[in-house]
Short mmCIF file of C-alpha atoms in Angstrom, two decimals:
data_model
loop_
_atom_site.label_atom_id
_atom_site.label_comp_id
_atom_site.label_asym_id
_atom_site.label_seq_id
_atom_site.Cartn_x
_atom_site.Cartn_y
_atom_site.Cartn_z
CA MET A 944 -0.81 -15.94 -16.19
CA GLN A 945 -0.27 -15.20 -19.80
CA TYR A 946 -0.46 -11.17 -21.73
CA GLY A 947 -0.17 -12.55 -25.02
CA GLN A 948 2.51 -9.63 -25.99
CA PHE A 949 5.91 -10.05 -26.79
CA CYS A 950 6.84 -7.05 -25.11
CA PRO A 951 9.55 -8.08 -22.47
CA ILE A 952 7.81 -5.90 -19.72
CA ALA A 953 4.71 -8.43 -20.35
CA LYS A 954 7.09 -11.22 -20.30
CA ALA A 955 8.59 -10.61 -16.95
CA MET A 956 5.40 -9.61 -15.46
CA GLU A 957 4.39 -13.32 -16.75
CA VAL A 958 7.04 -14.92 -14.31
CA LEU A 959 6.95 -11.79 -11.09
CA GLY A 960 3.38 -10.35 -11.63
CA GLU A 961 1.64 -12.84 -9.14
CA LYS A 962 0.98 -12.00 -5.49
CA TRP A 963 4.01 -12.36 -3.22
CA THR A 964 6.67 -13.70 -5.99
CA LEU A 965 8.24 -10.33 -5.82
CA LEU A 966 8.73 -10.29 -1.99
CA ILE A 967 9.84 -14.03 -2.31
CA ILE A 968 12.48 -12.43 -4.71
CA ARG A 969 13.27 -9.84 -1.61
CA GLU A 970 14.00 -12.37 0.82
CA LEU A 971 16.15 -14.35 -1.76
CA LEU A 972 18.05 -11.12 -2.33
CA ALA A 973 18.63 -10.41 1.58
CA GLY A 974 19.57 -14.23 2.17
CA THR A 975 16.89 -15.83 2.97
CA THR A 976 17.32 -19.74 2.27
CA ARG A 977 15.39 -21.71 4.38
CA PHE A 978 11.28 -22.53 4.08
CA ASN A 979 10.67 -21.34 7.45
CA GLU A 980 12.48 -18.06 7.48
CA PHE A 981 10.43 -17.24 4.17
CA GLN A 982 7.13 -17.87 6.09
CA ARG A 983 8.89 -15.95 9.08
CA ALA A 984 9.28 -13.23 6.21
CA LEU A 985 6.04 -13.53 4.76
CA SER A 986 3.92 -14.16 7.71
CA GLN A 987 0.45 -13.94 5.92
CA ILE A 988 1.55 -16.73 2.99
CA SER A 989 0.07 -20.32 3.36
CA PRO A 990 2.89 -23.08 3.16
CA THR A 991 0.50 -24.42 -0.06
CA LEU A 992 1.23 -21.23 -1.80
CA LEU A 993 4.40 -20.34 -0.25
CA THR A 994 5.66 -23.69 -1.83
CA LYS A 995 3.84 -22.91 -5.25
CA ARG A 996 5.62 -20.10 -5.82
CA LEU A 997 9.21 -21.68 -4.96
CA GLN A 998 8.91 -23.95 -7.60
CA CYS A 999 7.64 -21.56 -10.14
CA LEU A 1000 10.60 -19.56 -9.31
CA GLU A 1001 12.74 -23.00 -9.57
CA ARG A 1002 11.24 -23.83 -12.72
CA GLU A 1003 11.84 -19.69 -14.28
CA GLY A 1004 15.33 -20.53 -13.43
CA LEU A 1005 15.45 -17.91 -10.74
CA LEU A 1006 16.16 -19.98 -7.70
CA VAL A 1007 18.48 -23.57 -6.90
CA ARG A 1008 16.72 -25.54 -4.58
CA LYS A 1009 19.46 -28.29 -2.50
CA ARG A 1010 18.89 -30.23 -0.12
CA VAL A 1011 20.17 -29.44 3.40
CA PRO A 1012 23.05 -32.69 4.03
CA GLY A 1013 21.78 -34.78 6.39
CA GLN A 1014 18.49 -33.22 6.21
CA LYS A 1015 15.02 -33.64 4.26
CA SER A 1016 14.64 -30.18 4.07
CA HIS A 1017 16.07 -27.60 1.64
CA GLU A 1018 17.82 -24.41 1.12
CA TYR A 1019 17.38 -21.82 -1.97
CA PHE A 1020 20.00 -19.45 -3.32
CA PRO A 1021 19.08 -17.13 -5.67
CA THR A 1022 20.66 -17.75 -9.37
CA GLU A 1023 22.22 -14.56 -11.69
CA SER A 1024 18.65 -13.96 -13.03
CA CYS A 1025 17.60 -13.33 -10.18
CA ARG A 1026 20.21 -11.38 -8.48
CA GLU A 1027 19.67 -9.25 -11.46
CA LEU A 1028 16.49 -7.79 -10.51
CA MET A 1029 18.27 -6.26 -6.89
CA PRO A 1030 18.03 -2.59 -8.94
CA VAL A 1031 14.46 -3.45 -9.55
CA VAL A 1032 13.45 -4.20 -6.04
CA GLU A 1033 15.33 -1.17 -4.82
CA GLN A 1034 13.42 0.73 -7.15
CA VAL A 1035 10.08 -0.30 -6.45
CA GLY A 1036 11.29 0.56 -2.69
CA THR A 1037 12.14 3.96 -3.48
CA TRP A 1038 8.80 4.34 -5.42
CA GLY A 1039 6.77 2.67 -2.28
CA MET A 1040 8.04 4.99 0.26
CA ARG A 1041 7.57 8.32 -2.08
CA TRP A 1042 4.03 7.18 -3.45
CA ALA A 1043 2.29 4.14 -1.51
CA ARG A 1044 3.53 4.58 2.21
CA ASP A 1045 0.42 6.88 2.48
CA GLN A 1046 -1.70 4.01 2.32
CA MET A 1047 -0.69 1.90 5.10
CA SER A 1048 -3.10 0.93 8.09
CA GLU A 1049 -2.97 -0.88 11.56
CA ASP A 1050 -2.57 -4.13 9.96
CA ASP A 1051 0.55 -3.08 7.71
CA PHE A 1052 2.74 -2.94 11.22
CA ASP A 1053 3.51 -6.63 11.13
CA LEU A 1054 5.78 -6.92 14.47
CA GLN A 1055 7.34 -10.40 13.15
CA LEU A 1056 8.20 -8.32 9.76
CA LEU A 1057 9.88 -5.55 11.94
CA MET A 1058 11.94 -7.78 14.60
CA LEU A 1059 13.21 -9.71 11.64
CA TYR A 1060 14.44 -6.49 9.92
CA LEU A 1061 15.78 -5.63 13.41
CA GLU A 1062 17.67 -8.51 13.14
CA ARG A 1063 19.01 -7.74 10.14
CA SER A 1064 19.90 -4.22 10.92
CA ILE A 1065 22.08 -5.04 14.37
CA GLN A 1066 25.50 -3.92 13.89
CA PRO A 1067 27.77 -6.23 16.17
CA ASP A 1068 30.71 -4.47 15.59
CA LYS A 1069 29.43 -1.19 17.07
CA LEU A 1070 28.08 -2.67 20.55
CA ILE A 1071 30.27 -3.48 23.38
CA GLY A 1072 31.50 -6.61 24.69
CA ASN A 1073 31.21 -10.30 23.99
CA GLU A 1074 27.12 -10.34 24.54
CA THR A 1075 24.76 -7.71 23.97
CA VAL A 1076 20.73 -8.05 25.22
CA ILE A 1077 17.84 -5.81 23.91
CA ARG A 1078 14.55 -6.07 24.58
CA PHE A 1079 11.59 -4.38 23.30
CA ASN A 1080 8.40 -3.95 25.37
CA PHE A 1081 5.78 -3.05 22.90
CA GLN A 1082 3.17 -1.47 24.89
CA ASP A 1083 0.20 -1.81 22.49
CA VAL A 1084 0.88 -5.48 21.93
CA GLN A 1085 -1.42 -8.04 23.70
CA ASP A 1086 0.27 -11.18 22.15
CA TYR A 1087 4.18 -11.33 22.64
CA PRO A 1088 4.12 -8.04 24.14
CA ASN A 1089 8.41 -8.66 24.85
CA TRP A 1090 11.18 -9.63 22.53
CA TRP A 1091 14.67 -10.07 22.92
CA ILE A 1092 17.61 -9.45 20.33
CA VAL A 1093 20.92 -11.53 21.97
CA VAL A 1094 23.82 -10.41 20.31
CA THR A 1095 26.89 -13.35 21.41
CA ALA A 1096 29.99 -12.98 19.70
CA GLY A 1097 28.81 -11.53 16.47
CA GLU A 1098 25.88 -13.84 16.45
CA VAL A 1099 22.50 -12.42 16.58
CA ASP A 1100 19.29 -13.74 17.99
CA VAL A 1101 15.47 -12.81 18.37
CA CYS A 1102 13.95 -14.35 21.44
CA ILE A 1103 9.88 -14.17 22.36
CA HIS A 1104 11.09 -15.90 25.96
CA ASP A 1105 13.16 -14.20 28.52
CA PRO A 1106 16.42 -15.52 27.76
CA GLY A 1107 17.81 -15.04 31.09
CA ARG A 1108 20.56 -12.68 30.73
CA GLU A 1109 21.03 -9.46 32.01
CA VAL A 1110 19.52 -6.60 29.74
CA ASP A 1111 21.63 -3.92 28.26
CA VAL A 1112 19.15 -1.71 26.59
CA TYR A 1113 15.45 -1.68 26.93
CA PHE A 1114 12.90 0.31 24.24
CA ASN A 1115 9.53 0.77 25.90
CA VAL A 1116 7.59 1.90 22.56
CA CYS A 1117 4.71 1.30 20.84
CA LEU A 1118 4.69 -0.74 17.55
CA PRO A 1119 4.06 1.74 14.63
CA VAL A 1120 6.55 4.11 16.06
CA MET A 1121 9.00 1.19 16.28
CA CYS A 1122 8.35 0.43 12.43
CA ALA A 1123 8.61 4.87 11.99
CA LEU A 1124 11.77 4.87 13.62
CA TRP A 1125 13.57 1.88 11.98
CA MET A 1126 11.78 3.45 8.62
CA GLY A 1127 13.27 6.68 9.11
CA ASP A 1128 10.35 8.93 9.33
CA ILE A 1129 11.30 10.15 13.33
CA SER A 1130 14.23 10.03 15.14
CA TYR A 1131 15.41 8.10 18.21
CA ARG A 1132 16.28 11.81 19.64
CA ARG A 1133 12.25 13.55 18.82
CA ALA A 1134 10.69 9.99 19.71
CA ILE A 1135 11.90 10.24 22.93
CA ALA A 1136 11.29 14.22 23.53
CA GLU A 1137 7.54 13.61 22.11
CA GLY A 1138 7.30 10.60 24.96
CA LYS A 1139 6.73 8.12 22.66
CA LEU A 1140 9.53 6.11 23.31
CA GLU A 1141 11.76 5.24 26.45
CA LEU A 1142 15.20 3.81 26.49
CA VAL A 1143 16.76 2.79 29.09
CA GLY A 1144 20.28 1.35 29.63
CA LEU A 1145 23.84 1.80 29.00
CA PRO A 1146 24.26 5.13 27.99
CA ALA A 1147 27.04 4.31 25.70
CA LEU A 1148 24.31 2.39 23.90
CA THR A 1149 20.82 4.48 24.28
CA ARG A 1150 22.74 8.06 22.88
CA LYS A 1151 23.58 6.73 19.34
CA VAL A 1152 20.96 3.94 18.66
CA GLU A 1153 21.61 4.46 15.02
CA SER A 1154 25.50 3.71 15.29
CA TRP A 1155 24.35 -0.04 16.08
CA LEU A 1156 20.96 -0.21 14.64
CA ALA A 1157 21.06 0.44 11.17
CA PRO A 1158 18.02 2.10 9.72
CA ASN A 1159 15.98 0.87 6.78
CA LYS A 1160 17.74 1.35 3.47
CA PHE A 1161 15.01 3.64 2.13
CA ALA A 1162 15.11 6.14 5.29
CA GLY A 1163 15.26 9.62 4.29
CA ILE A 1164 13.53 9.27 0.68
CA PRO A 1165 10.48 11.84 1.18
CA SER A 1166 7.06 11.00 0.63
CA ALA A 1167 5.56 12.54 -2.65
CA ARG A 1168 3.34 14.40 -0.12
CA ALA A 1169 5.95 15.83 2.02
CA ILE A 1170 7.53 17.55 -0.89
CA VAL A 1171 4.12 18.76 -2.68
CA ASP A 1172 3.10 20.02 0.56
CA PRO A 1173 6.11 20.80 3.26
CA ALA A 1174 3.77 22.20 5.92
#
């Protein structure tokens, strides 16, 4: 993709402007290193296109590819050039919260991405004991409506099959509502009061969910519409 301009913005967009590229950079900056982890975070991208985008970022010096010892697979790590994009990605996220989220459709509620974000948001040091099991029952999801997050000795894992452990907290909720909760669009207390969420489990955990399940870093940024027309 060439713009034929010496403008630094144009030159940057020649590297960053292809579809999926900035989201791949988002994942690199979030600590994603394995190919299958990128696929999990970007479920709509084909393996062929993902490979192409990673190769392009490697050529442009934004990532380093290293072979996993003893395996044929590789890991991907951000370079200094990539890390310098962190404030850019954060500002794009802020802009998106303010100006673009009113354009969301039902197709945007990606369950796999939500569970990845929830996994990353767990604060193990705020939980009780050596193991905590959280079950999510998505009432509006037909395929794989039940998901588990298992936290053991500080390690966090997501399961789509029953791990056979005693559950400490149940979330009975619809997918859009859980997205709204994590995005900070609605509080847990309000969702419960309006009948959009049922929390069942240890009171020490259900009373202060925000203390061990951190919200999205962009939570609290109002949309432009809310600023212009708060009513």
